Every structure is written in C-alpha cells, then in structure tokens.
CSV table of C-alpha atoms in Angstrom, one decimal:
chain,number,residue,atom,x,y,z
A,282,MET,CA,15.8,19.5,-13.3
A,283,ALA,CA,13.6,18.8,-16.4
A,284,MET,CA,14.1,15.0,-15.8
A,285,ASP,CA,12.9,15.4,-12.2
A,286,SER,CA,9.8,17.2,-13.4
A,287,VAL,CA,9.0,14.6,-16.0
A,288,GLN,CA,9.5,11.8,-13.4
A,289,ALA,CA,7.2,13.6,-10.9
A,290,THR,CA,4.6,14.0,-13.7
A,291,ASP,CA,4.8,10.4,-14.6
A,292,GLN,CA,4.4,9.4,-10.9
A,293,GLU,CA,1.4,11.7,-10.4
A,294,ARG,CA,-0.2,10.4,-13.6
A,295,LEU,CA,0.2,6.8,-12.3
A,296,ALA,CA,-1.3,7.7,-9.0
A,297,GLN,CA,-4.3,9.5,-10.6
A,298,GLU,CA,-4.9,6.4,-12.9
A,299,PHE,CA,-4.8,4.1,-9.9
A,300,VAL,CA,-7.4,6.2,-7.9
A,301,ARG,CA,-9.7,6.1,-10.9
A,302,PHE,CA,-9.2,2.4,-11.2
A,303,ALA,CA,-9.8,1.8,-7.4
A,304,LEU,CA,-13.0,3.8,-7.6
A,305,GLU,CA,-14.2,2.1,-10.7
A,306,CYS,CA,-13.6,-1.5,-9.0
A,307,GLY,CA,-15.4,-0.2,-5.8
A,308,VAL,CA,-12.2,-0.8,-3.9
A,309,LEU,CA,-12.2,2.8,-2.9
A,310,ARG,CA,-15.6,3.9,-1.5
A,311,PHE,CA,-17.0,6.9,0.3
A,312,GLY,CA,-19.4,7.0,3.4
A,313,GLU,CA,-18.7,6.3,7.0
A,314,PHE,CA,-16.3,3.5,8.0
A,315,LYS,CA,-14.8,2.7,11.3
A,316,THR,CA,-11.0,2.2,11.1
A,317,LYS,CA,-8.8,-0.1,13.4
A,318,ALA,CA,-8.0,3.0,15.3
A,319,GLY,CA,-11.6,3.5,16.1
A,320,ARG,CA,-11.9,6.6,13.8
A,321,MET,CA,-14.8,7.3,11.5
A,322,SER,CA,-13.2,7.7,8.2
A,323,PRO,CA,-15.2,9.1,5.2
A,324,TYR,CA,-13.4,6.6,2.8
A,325,PHE,CA,-12.5,3.1,2.8
A,326,PHE,CA,-10.0,1.1,0.7
A,327,ASN,CA,-10.6,-2.6,0.5
A,328,ALA,CA,-8.0,-4.3,-1.7
A,329,GLY,CA,-9.9,-7.7,-1.2
A,330,LEU,CA,-12.3,-6.4,-4.0
A,331,PHE,CA,-9.6,-6.6,-6.7
A,332,ASN,CA,-11.1,-10.0,-6.9
A,333,ASP,CA,-10.9,-11.2,-10.5
A,334,GLY,CA,-8.0,-12.0,-13.0
A,335,ALA,CA,-8.2,-8.6,-14.9
A,336,ARG,CA,-8.3,-6.5,-11.8
A,337,LEU,CA,-5.6,-8.3,-10.1
A,338,GLY,CA,-3.4,-8.2,-13.2
A,339,ARG,CA,-4.0,-4.4,-13.5
A,340,LEU,CA,-3.2,-3.9,-9.9
A,341,ALA,CA,0.1,-5.8,-10.2
A,342,GLN,CA,1.0,-3.5,-13.1
A,343,PHE,CA,0.4,-0.4,-10.9
A,344,TYR,CA,2.7,-1.9,-8.2
A,345,ALA,CA,5.4,-2.8,-10.7
A,346,GLN,CA,5.4,0.4,-12.6
A,347,ALA,CA,5.5,2.4,-9.2
A,348,LEU,CA,8.4,0.3,-8.1
A,349,VAL,CA,10.4,0.7,-11.2
A,350,ALA,CA,9.8,4.5,-11.0
A,351,SER,CA,10.8,4.6,-7.4
A,352,GLY,CA,14.3,3.2,-8.1
A,353,ILE,CA,14.2,1.1,-5.0
A,354,ALA,CA,16.6,-1.9,-5.3
A,355,PHE,CA,15.7,-5.3,-3.8
A,356,ASP,CA,16.6,-8.8,-4.3
A,357,MET,CA,13.3,-10.6,-3.6
A,358,VAL,CA,9.7,-10.1,-2.7
A,359,PHE,CA,7.8,-11.1,0.5
A,360,GLY,CA,4.0,-11.3,1.0
A,361,PRO,CA,2.7,-11.3,4.6
A,362,ALA,CA,-0.4,-13.5,5.2
A,363,TYR,CA,-3.1,-13.2,4.0
A,364,LYS,CA,-3.6,-10.4,1.3
A,365,GLY,CA,0.2,-10.0,0.9
A,366,ILE,CA,0.3,-13.5,-0.5
A,367,VAL,CA,-1.6,-12.9,-3.6
A,368,LEU,CA,-0.1,-9.3,-4.0
A,369,ALA,CA,3.5,-10.5,-3.7
A,370,SER,CA,3.0,-13.3,-6.2
A,371,SER,CA,1.2,-11.2,-8.8
A,372,VAL,CA,3.7,-8.4,-8.4
A,373,ALA,CA,6.5,-10.9,-8.9
A,374,ILE,CA,4.8,-12.1,-12.1
A,375,GLU,CA,4.4,-8.6,-13.5
A,376,LEU,CA,8.1,-7.7,-12.6
A,377,ALA,CA,9.2,-10.8,-14.6
A,378,ARG,CA,7.1,-9.7,-17.5
A,379,LEU,CA,9.0,-6.4,-17.3
A,380,GLY,CA,12.4,-8.0,-17.3
A,381,ARG,CA,12.9,-8.1,-13.6
A,382,ASN,CA,12.7,-11.7,-12.5
A,383,VAL,CA,13.0,-12.1,-8.7
A,384,PRO,CA,12.1,-14.8,-6.2
A,385,PHE,CA,9.3,-14.4,-3.8
A,386,ALA,CA,8.1,-16.0,-0.5
A,387,TYR,CA,5.2,-15.7,1.9
A,388,ASN,CA,4.2,-16.8,5.3
A,389,ARG,CA,1.5,-18.9,6.8
A,390,LYS,CA,-0.3,-17.7,10.0
A,391,GLU,CA,-0.4,-21.3,11.3
A,392,ALA,CA,2.8,-23.5,11.3
A,393,LYS,CA,2.6,-26.7,9.3
A,394,ASP,CA,3.9,-29.9,11.0
A,395,HIS,CA,4.2,-32.0,8.0
A,396,GLY,CA,5.8,-31.7,4.5
A,397,GLU,CA,8.1,-28.7,4.4
A,398,CYS,CA,6.9,-27.7,7.8
A,399,GLY,CA,7.3,-24.2,9.3
A,400,THR,CA,5.5,-21.0,8.4
A,401,LEU,CA,7.6,-19.9,5.4
A,402,VAL,CA,6.8,-20.8,1.9
A,403,GLY,CA,8.6,-20.2,-1.4
A,404,ALA,CA,12.1,-19.0,-2.0
A,405,PRO,CA,14.6,-18.8,0.8
A,406,LEU,CA,14.5,-15.4,2.4
A,407,GLN,CA,17.9,-13.7,1.6
A,408,GLY,CA,19.4,-10.4,0.6
A,409,ARG,CA,17.3,-7.2,0.5
A,410,VAL,CA,13.6,-8.1,0.8
A,411,LEU,CA,10.7,-6.0,-0.5
A,412,ILE,CA,7.5,-6.5,1.5
A,413,VAL,CA,4.3,-6.1,-0.6
A,414,ASP,CA,0.9,-5.2,1.2
A,415,ASP,CA,-2.2,-3.3,0.6
A,416,VAL,CA,-2.2,-0.5,3.2
A,417,MET,CA,-0.3,0.3,6.3
A,418,SER,CA,-2.5,1.6,9.2
A,419,ALA,CA,-1.0,0.5,12.5
A,420,GLY,CA,2.2,-1.0,11.1
A,421,THR,CA,1.5,-4.2,13.0
A,422,ALA,CA,1.7,-6.5,9.9
A,423,ALA,CA,4.9,-4.7,8.8
A,424,ARG,CA,6.5,-5.3,12.2
A,425,GLU,CA,5.6,-9.0,12.1
A,426,ALA,CA,7.0,-9.4,8.6
A,427,ILE,CA,10.2,-7.5,9.5
A,428,ALA,CA,10.7,-10.0,12.5
A,429,LEU,CA,10.2,-13.0,10.2
A,430,ILE,CA,12.6,-11.7,7.7
A,431,ARG,CA,15.3,-10.7,10.2
A,432,GLY,CA,14.8,-14.1,11.9
A,433,ALA,CA,15.7,-15.9,8.6
A,434,GLY,CA,18.8,-13.9,8.2
A,435,ALA,CA,17.6,-11.5,5.5
A,436,THR,CA,17.3,-7.8,5.4
A,437,PRO,CA,13.9,-6.1,5.5
A,438,HIS,CA,14.8,-3.3,3.0
A,439,ALA,CA,11.6,-1.7,1.6
A,440,MET,CA,7.8,-1.9,1.5
A,441,ALA,CA,5.4,-1.5,-1.4
A,442,ILE,CA,1.8,-0.5,-0.6
A,443,ALA,CA,-1.2,0.4,-2.7
A,444,LEU,CA,-2.4,3.4,-0.7
A,445,ASP,CA,-0.7,5.7,1.9
A,446,ARG,CA,-3.5,7.1,4.1
A,447,GLN,CA,-1.0,9.7,5.4
A,448,GLU,CA,-2.8,9.7,8.8
A,449,MET,CA,-1.6,9.5,12.4
A,450,ALA,CA,-0.8,6.0,13.8
A,451,THR,CA,-1.9,5.0,17.3
A,452,GLU,CA,0.2,3.6,20.1
A,453,ASN,CA,-1.5,2.3,23.1
A,454,GLY,CA,-4.8,3.7,22.0
A,455,GLN,CA,-3.3,7.2,21.6
A,456,ASP,CA,-2.7,9.2,18.4
A,457,VAL,CA,0.9,9.8,17.7
A,458,PRO,CA,2.2,12.6,15.4
A,459,HIS,CA,3.6,10.2,12.7
A,460,SER,CA,2.0,7.8,10.3
A,461,ALA,CA,2.8,4.1,10.1
A,462,VAL,CA,4.6,4.8,6.9
A,463,GLN,CA,6.7,7.5,8.5
A,464,TYR,CA,7.6,5.1,11.3
A,465,VAL,CA,8.9,2.4,8.9
A,466,ARG,CA,10.9,5.1,7.0
A,467,GLN,CA,12.3,7.0,9.9
A,468,ALA,CA,12.6,4.5,12.8
A,469,LEU,CA,13.2,1.4,10.9
A,470,GLY,CA,15.3,2.9,8.1
A,471,MET,CA,13.2,1.2,5.3
A,472,GLN,CA,12.1,2.7,2.0
A,473,VAL,CA,8.4,2.8,1.3
A,474,CYS,CA,6.8,2.9,-2.2
A,475,ALA,CA,3.1,3.8,-2.4
A,476,ILE,CA,1.2,3.8,-5.6
A,477,ALA,CA,-1.0,6.6,-4.4
A,478,ASN,CA,-1.7,8.5,-1.2
A,479,LEU,CA,-4.4,10.6,0.4
A,480,GLY,CA,-3.1,13.7,-1.3
A,481,ASP,CA,-3.5,12.0,-4.7
A,482,LEU,CA,-7.1,11.1,-3.8
A,483,LEU,CA,-7.9,14.7,-2.9
A,484,HIS,CA,-6.3,15.8,-6.0
A,485,TYR,CA,-8.5,13.4,-8.0
A,486,LEU,CA,-11.6,14.7,-6.3
A,487,SER,CA,-10.7,18.3,-6.9
A,488,ALA,CA,-10.0,17.6,-10.5
A,489,ASN,CA,-13.2,15.6,-11.1
A,490,GLY,CA,-15.4,17.6,-8.8
A,491,GLY,CA,-18.1,18.3,-11.3
A,492,ASP,CA,-21.1,17.5,-9.1
A,493,ALA,CA,-22.3,18.2,-5.5
A,494,GLN,CA,-21.8,14.7,-4.4
A,495,VAL,CA,-18.1,14.7,-5.4
A,496,GLN,CA,-17.5,18.0,-3.8
A,497,ALA,CA,-19.2,16.7,-0.5
A,498,HIS,CA,-16.9,13.6,-0.5
A,499,ARG,CA,-13.9,16.0,-1.0
A,500,GLN,CA,-14.9,18.3,1.8
A,501,ARG,CA,-15.4,15.3,4.2
A,502,VAL,CA,-12.0,13.8,3.2
A,503,GLU,CA,-10.2,17.2,3.7
A,504,ALA,CA,-11.9,17.6,7.1
A,505,TYR,CA,-10.6,14.1,8.1
A,506,ARG,CA,-7.1,14.9,6.9
A,507,ALA,CA,-7.1,18.2,8.9
A,508,ARG,CA,-8.0,16.2,12.0
A,509,TYR,CA,-5.8,13.1,11.5
A,510,GLY,CA,-3.4,13.8,8.7
A,511,VAL,CA,0.3,14.1,9.0
A,512,ALA,CA,2.8,16.4,7.0
A,513,ASP,CA,5.0,14.7,4.4
C-alpha cells in the first residue's frame, strides 16, 4: 500500500513538473482557441513549440520517465507523421540513455517511389509497438497508425502522449460520452500513458493561484471541463 502511495506521488510530481515546463515554454497557453471539434477551449497545447534542443531533450525525459513509471512493456517505438517522428526518435534516444534500447520507426504521409520506397522508415515493425504522439483529440492519427502497424504484421500495443485533455470525442460531428483516450483503452484494448492530464493542469492552477489572472484561467478551465469533460 505504501509503495502504491509513493508511486502515485512520484507520478503526480512528474505531471506537475511537466505542466510547469509546458507553461514556461509557451507550449501551454490560455485564451480562446478553437479545437478540431469546433469547441472554444480556454487553453491550448502546441507541442511544436518544444522547438530547440534543450526543450526537446527535456520533453523526451518526461516521456521516458512516465513510461518507466507506467510499467508498460513494448518492443519498439513508432512515430506517426509528422510530430510523432521527432517525438518517437527523441524518446528512443532517452530510453536508450536510461538503459532501455529499443528500435524505432516512423511513416511518411507520401509514399516514396525510389530508394527504399513505401511509407515506412526505420526498423521493421514487429512485436508490441508503442505509438508516441503529442495529444489525442479525435483519435484519427491513432487509428491511422494502428492500421499501418497491423498491416505490417505487428501489434499496436500502447500509446504515449504528452497531455490527455480528458474531454469528449466527437463522431460524425456529435459529442460522445467518452474521450479518444478512453476509446483507445476500452474499444481497442491498448494501454495509454499520458505525462499529464487536464486534472493535473487544474491541480497546478489551484496550487499556484496566487493572483487573479491565474484564478480566472482556472475558473474557465473548470467550466470547460464541466461542459466537455469525461470521468476517469
């Protein structure tokens, strides 16, 4: 029981450190942002702004530490084009630094008709594959990656993402009572490891709400979660 408590504390600490890091880098911002689902979100997460060596290296550390803490077993790493390519390669480097050397691969969105040809690059897809991406909103990129992995004869086993927004997905333009992460877990039977989630963001805002502006952000995020959030 004590070990579970310590583990939970370590994971919570990692999540809080990640939220702080994302805010400091301007990757996590507050305001009014339109999502792919057409919602007006009070916050926005843009992993493309982890855009220098130091930031990317630190991000890879967060992914690797979260994966190690999760206990998820996998045989290789896959990065869906385009953001997933950089994420998967940097995470593979960090895992190797931690003593867990695994192969990685990624896909092109356009098939190449010369050289090695095809859309897949890197190690052959085989065994239990971990897909690495930034966020999972509609789950479209996840389904495309899963189809590629299965088509190559490998097993799409788990996903690692930076932030779980914990909000309802949409199907045919309609809100559904589950998130994209829940769909991947429940309908596809895959494990999902998120460095942090919306609950962690709210916890950070509550713990660091020393001024009116931060409190206003927290209230807007809480209202958004009340409207679109899903239960764990």
